[in-house]
mmCIF file of C-alpha atoms in Angstrom:
data_model
loop_
_atom_site.group_PDB
_atom_site.id
_atom_site.type_symbol
_atom_site.label_atom_id
_atom_site.label_comp_id
_atom_site.label_asym_id
_atom_site.label_seq_id
_atom_site.Cartn_x
_atom_site.Cartn_y
_atom_site.Cartn_z
ATOM 1 C CA GLY L 1 -2.449 -27.499 -1.119
ATOM 2 C CA GLY L 2 1.202 -26.870 -0.262
ATOM 3 C CA SER L 3 3.179 -23.689 0.002
ATOM 4 C CA LEU L 4 6.445 -22.257 -1.238
ATOM 5 C CA VAL L 5 8.915 -20.897 1.292
ATOM 6 C CA THR L 6 11.559 -18.335 0.287
ATOM 7 C CA LEU L 7 13.958 -17.051 2.934
ATOM 8 C CA ASP L 8 11.539 -15.782 5.634
ATOM 9 C CA ARG L 9 8.318 -15.880 3.576
ATOM 10 C CA ARG L 10 5.723 -18.531 2.961
ATOM 11 C CA TYR L 11 3.416 -18.258 -0.043
ATOM 12 C CA ALA L 12 0.174 -20.228 -0.127
ATOM 13 C CA GLY L 13 -1.681 -21.024 -3.324
ATOM 14 C CA ALA L 14 -0.005 -21.299 -6.693
ATOM 15 C CA LEU L 15 3.015 -19.472 -8.106
ATOM 16 C CA GLU L 16 2.940 -18.639 -11.813
ATOM 17 C CA LEU L 17 6.015 -17.441 -13.751
ATOM 18 C CA LEU L 18 5.406 -15.313 -16.862
ATOM 19 C CA ALA L 19 7.640 -13.276 -19.136
ATOM 20 C CA ASP L 20 6.301 -9.713 -19.502
ATOM 21 C CA ASP L 21 6.532 -7.481 -22.566
ATOM 22 C CA ASN L 22 9.867 -6.104 -21.370
ATOM 23 C CA GLY L 23 11.481 -9.518 -21.133
ATOM 24 C CA SER L 24 11.345 -9.490 -17.352
ATOM 25 C CA LEU L 25 10.040 -12.379 -15.327
ATOM 26 C CA LEU L 26 6.756 -11.879 -13.446
ATOM 27 C CA VAL L 27 6.231 -14.033 -10.390
ATOM 28 C CA ILE L 28 2.491 -14.157 -9.619
ATOM 29 C CA ASN L 29 1.078 -15.649 -6.469
ATOM 30 C CA ARG L 30 -2.499 -16.876 -7.105
ATOM 31 C CA VAL L 31 -4.359 -17.075 -3.804
ATOM 32 C CA PRO L 32 -7.943 -16.636 -2.598
ATOM 33 C CA VAL L 33 -8.735 -13.024 -1.642
ATOM 34 C CA GLU L 34 -9.125 -13.845 2.049
ATOM 35 C CA THR L 35 -5.668 -15.532 2.159
ATOM 36 C CA TYR L 36 -4.199 -12.502 0.378
ATOM 37 C CA LEU L 37 -5.806 -10.139 2.909
ATOM 38 C CA ALA L 38 -4.236 -11.877 5.901
ATOM 39 C CA GLY L 39 -0.841 -11.274 4.309
ATOM 40 C CA VAL L 40 -1.676 -7.666 3.510
ATOM 41 C CA ILE L 41 -2.922 -6.571 6.961
ATOM 42 C CA SER L 42 0.143 -8.166 8.541
ATOM 43 C CA ALA L 43 2.490 -6.311 6.151
ATOM 44 C CA GLU L 44 0.590 -3.002 5.881
ATOM 45 C CA MET L 45 -0.225 -2.430 9.539
ATOM 46 C CA GLY L 46 1.638 -4.908 11.632
ATOM 47 C CA ILE L 47 -0.111 -7.522 13.672
ATOM 48 C CA HIS L 48 0.426 -5.668 17.001
ATOM 49 C CA PHE L 49 -2.509 -3.235 16.522
ATOM 50 C CA PRO L 50 -5.864 -3.805 18.286
ATOM 51 C CA ASP L 51 -8.345 -6.246 16.745
ATOM 52 C CA GLU L 52 -10.834 -3.566 15.657
ATOM 53 C CA ALA L 53 -8.134 -1.560 13.880
ATOM 54 C CA LEU L 54 -6.953 -4.649 12.013
ATOM 55 C CA LYS L 55 -10.556 -5.535 11.095
ATOM 56 C CA ALA L 56 -11.055 -2.020 9.669
ATOM 57 C CA GLN L 57 -7.798 -2.426 7.709
ATOM 58 C CA ALA L 58 -9.038 -5.812 6.368
ATOM 59 C CA VAL L 59 -12.269 -4.228 5.126
ATOM 60 C CA ALA L 60 -10.377 -1.329 3.476
ATOM 61 C CA CYS L 61 -7.875 -3.745 1.903
ATOM 62 C CA ARG L 62 -10.627 -6.034 0.639
ATOM 63 C CA SER L 63 -12.476 -3.096 -0.944
ATOM 64 C CA TYR L 64 -9.264 -1.940 -2.640
ATOM 65 C CA ALA L 65 -8.459 -5.460 -3.898
ATOM 66 C CA ILE L 66 -11.973 -6.151 -5.214
ATOM 67 C CA ARG L 67 -11.957 -2.834 -7.136
ATOM 68 C CA ARG L 68 -8.626 -3.872 -8.736
ATOM 69 C CA ILE L 69 -9.911 -7.381 -9.569
ATOM 70 C CA ARG L 70 -12.908 -5.889 -11.340
ATOM 71 C CA THR L 71 -10.982 -3.245 -13.294
ATOM 72 C CA ARG L 72 -7.859 -5.191 -14.289
ATOM 73 C CA LYS L 73 -9.465 -8.183 -16.023
ATOM 74 C CA HIS L 74 -7.065 -7.999 -18.970
ATOM 75 C CA ARG L 75 -3.857 -7.901 -16.897
ATOM 76 C CA ALA L 76 -1.794 -10.879 -15.803
ATOM 77 C CA PHE L 77 -2.317 -9.992 -12.121
ATOM 78 C CA ASP L 78 -4.769 -7.961 -10.021
ATOM 79 C CA VAL L 79 -2.553 -6.162 -7.521
ATOM 80 C CA GLY L 80 1.171 -5.746 -6.945
ATOM 81 C CA ALA L 81 2.931 -6.566 -3.702
ATOM 82 C CA THR L 82 4.480 -3.166 -2.914
ATOM 83 C CA GLN L 83 3.403 0.222 -1.506
ATOM 84 C CA ALA L 84 2.284 1.169 -5.019
ATOM 85 C CA THR L 85 -0.767 -1.038 -4.422
ATOM 86 C CA GLN L 86 -0.883 -2.991 -1.133
ATOM 87 C CA VAL L 87 2.159 -4.490 0.583
ATOM 88 C CA TYR L 88 1.914 -8.306 0.480
ATOM 89 C CA ARG L 89 4.603 -10.589 1.795
ATOM 90 C CA GLY L 90 2.796 -13.908 1.628
ATOM 91 C CA GLY L 91 1.260 -15.607 4.595
ATOM 92 C CA LEU L 92 4.072 -15.796 7.135
ATOM 93 C CA ALA L 93 3.838 -18.563 9.691
ATOM 94 C CA GLY L 94 2.274 -17.369 12.924
ATOM 95 C CA HIS L 95 -0.279 -15.071 11.351
ATOM 96 C CA ASP L 96 -3.240 -17.013 12.720
ATOM 97 C CA ARG L 97 -4.527 -13.782 14.288
ATOM 98 C CA ALA L 98 -4.515 -12.027 10.904
ATOM 99 C CA ARG L 99 -6.442 -14.926 9.331
ATOM 100 C CA ARG L 100 -8.951 -14.897 12.200
ATOM 101 C CA LEU L 101 -9.565 -11.130 11.884
ATOM 102 C CA VAL L 102 -9.929 -11.340 8.104
ATOM 103 C CA THR L 103 -12.460 -14.188 8.585
ATOM 104 C CA ALA L 104 -14.376 -12.055 11.124
ATOM 105 C CA THR L 105 -14.953 -9.454 8.359
ATOM 106 C CA HIS L 106 -15.573 -12.008 5.566
ATOM 107 C CA ALA L 107 -17.024 -10.392 2.440
ATOM 108 C CA GLU L 108 -17.362 -6.930 4.099
ATOM 109 C CA VAL L 109 -16.497 -4.036 1.776
ATOM 110 C CA LEU L 110 -16.879 -0.269 1.822
ATOM 111 C CA ILE L 111 -19.675 1.111 -0.366
ATOM 112 C CA HIS L 112 -20.055 4.698 -1.610
ATOM 113 C CA ASP L 113 -22.668 5.743 -4.210
ATOM 114 C CA ASP L 114 -23.672 2.104 -4.734
ATOM 115 C CA GLU L 115 -20.112 1.144 -5.749
ATOM 116 C CA ILE L 116 -17.300 -0.545 -3.863
ATOM 117 C CA LEU L 117 -15.101 2.322 -2.637
ATOM 118 C CA ASP L 118 -11.613 2.588 -4.091
ATOM 119 C CA SER L 119 -10.301 2.669 -0.558
ATOM 120 C CA VAL L 120 -6.803 4.025 -0.974
ATOM 121 C CA TYR L 121 -5.030 4.731 2.293
ATOM 122 C CA SER L 122 -1.699 5.767 3.739
ATOM 123 C CA SER L 123 0.247 4.659 6.806
ATOM 124 C CA THR L 124 0.507 8.034 8.516
ATOM 125 C CA CYS L 125 -1.823 11.039 8.514
ATOM 126 C CA GLY L 126 0.322 13.660 10.252
ATOM 127 C CA GLY L 127 -2.756 15.116 11.997
ATOM 128 C CA HIS L 128 -4.803 15.843 8.865
ATOM 129 C CA THR L 129 -5.258 13.573 5.840
ATOM 130 C CA ARG L 130 -5.049 15.038 2.357
ATOM 131 C CA PRO L 131 -7.579 14.391 -0.429
ATOM 132 C CA ALA L 132 -6.815 11.069 -2.095
ATOM 133 C CA ASP L 133 -6.539 12.695 -5.527
ATOM 134 C CA GLU L 134 -3.463 14.631 -4.385
ATOM 135 C CA ALA L 135 -1.596 11.409 -3.711
ATOM 136 C CA PHE L 136 -3.174 8.961 -6.143
ATOM 137 C CA GLY L 137 -4.310 11.131 -9.027
ATOM 138 C CA ASN L 138 -7.874 9.841 -9.363
ATOM 139 C CA ALA L 139 -10.855 11.982 -8.443
ATOM 140 C CA ALA L 140 -11.447 11.554 -4.734
ATOM 141 C CA PRO L 141 -14.986 10.583 -3.627
ATOM 142 C CA ALA L 142 -16.387 12.329 -0.558
ATOM 143 C CA PRO L 143 -15.115 9.764 1.972
ATOM 144 C CA LEU L 144 -11.542 10.309 0.747
ATOM 145 C CA MET L 145 -11.500 14.129 0.674
ATOM 146 C CA GLY L 146 -9.277 14.344 3.751
ATOM 147 C CA GLY L 147 -9.890 15.614 7.240
ATOM 148 C CA PRO L 148 -8.543 15.706 10.754
ATOM 149 C CA CYS L 149 -7.246 12.479 12.206
ATOM 150 C CA GLY L 150 -5.780 11.596 15.558
ATOM 151 C CA HIS L 151 -2.077 11.523 14.679
ATOM 152 C CA ARG L 152 0.381 9.615 16.811
ATOM 153 C CA ASP L 153 3.783 11.122 17.416
ATOM 154 C CA ASP L 154 5.121 7.577 17.869
ATOM 155 C CA ALA L 155 3.923 6.333 14.447
ATOM 156 C CA PRO L 156 6.989 4.963 12.584
ATOM 157 C CA LEU L 157 6.665 7.463 9.687
ATOM 158 C CA PHE L 158 5.362 10.479 11.601
ATOM 159 C CA ARG L 159 8.890 11.961 11.609
ATOM 160 C CA TRP L 160 11.328 11.296 8.828
ATOM 161 C CA SER L 161 14.338 12.817 7.155
ATOM 162 C CA ALA L 162 16.050 12.468 3.831
ATOM 163 C CA THR L 163 19.268 13.662 2.263
ATOM 164 C CA LEU L 164 19.197 14.504 -1.429
ATOM 165 C CA GLU L 165 21.959 15.471 -3.801
ATOM 166 C CA VAL L 166 21.538 18.991 -5.178
ATOM 167 C CA GLU L 167 21.764 17.652 -8.755
ATOM 168 C CA ALA L 168 18.927 15.207 -8.055
ATOM 169 C CA VAL L 169 16.745 18.026 -6.719
ATOM 170 C CA ARG L 170 17.680 20.154 -9.765
ATOM 171 C CA ARG L 171 16.532 17.324 -12.104
ATOM 172 C CA MET L 172 13.273 16.733 -10.128
ATOM 173 C CA LEU L 173 12.415 20.435 -10.185
ATOM 174 C CA LYS L 174 13.624 20.807 -13.779
ATOM 175 C CA VAL L 175 15.887 23.650 -12.823
ATOM 176 C CA PRO L 176 18.552 24.361 -15.444
ATOM 177 C CA ARG L 177 22.192 24.052 -14.486
ATOM 178 C CA GLY L 178 23.695 27.195 -13.042
ATOM 179 C CA PRO L 179 23.271 29.113 -9.799
ATOM 180 C CA MET L 180 20.522 27.814 -7.528
ATOM 181 C CA SER L 181 19.174 29.413 -4.416
ATOM 182 C CA LEU L 182 19.955 26.113 -2.684
ATOM 183 C CA GLY L 183 23.564 27.230 -2.373
ATOM 184 C CA SER L 184 26.613 25.262 -3.172
ATOM 185 C CA MET L 185 25.892 22.448 -0.723
ATOM 186 C CA PRO L 186 26.482 18.959 -2.118
ATOM 187 C CA ASN L 187 23.448 17.651 -0.284
ATOM 188 C CA ILE L 188 20.149 18.975 1.031
ATOM 189 C CA SER L 189 18.675 17.594 4.247
ATOM 190 C CA MET L 190 14.959 17.570 4.962
ATOM 191 C CA SER L 191 13.124 16.746 8.102
ATOM 192 C CA VAL L 192 9.339 16.440 8.553
ATOM 193 C CA GLY L 193 7.495 16.178 11.807
#
């Protein structure tokens, strides 16, 4: 019935510590799905969005989580807590709104072809979403084939930049050492937007 608080995070439910096959320590937070979802929509979207947008996010997140629960029965945990699955930072104090919106969509999931949709998503569309299989590798069902979306120039990740070392790019592209058309610059800068 209690919770664990670490720095700025509060975790409801139970914490389980397990050693994995690599000798690392796994920290697993066992919580009811609806409690988990309140933490996810707060971390994935931010609680400042309109109610209907957060409800839609809750339904997408629930669908994704239920699919993982059903397909990962032999794993120690169902979903991770990072962008590789769904960002989860526990149930921070003050997320009463997130809990209320998750409750308003209780048990709602997305269905496609009589199955719960593997509702993968991204934070920013850039004006046109790409088919999910390009980003996530699995065959994309019709609802996830991409299409126009109303992009927002003020979205946090709509514009971004990165600086990469030439050697890192060479390794990523598997280009052998020697002259590259990238020139002799020590770094390469990219900007998208």
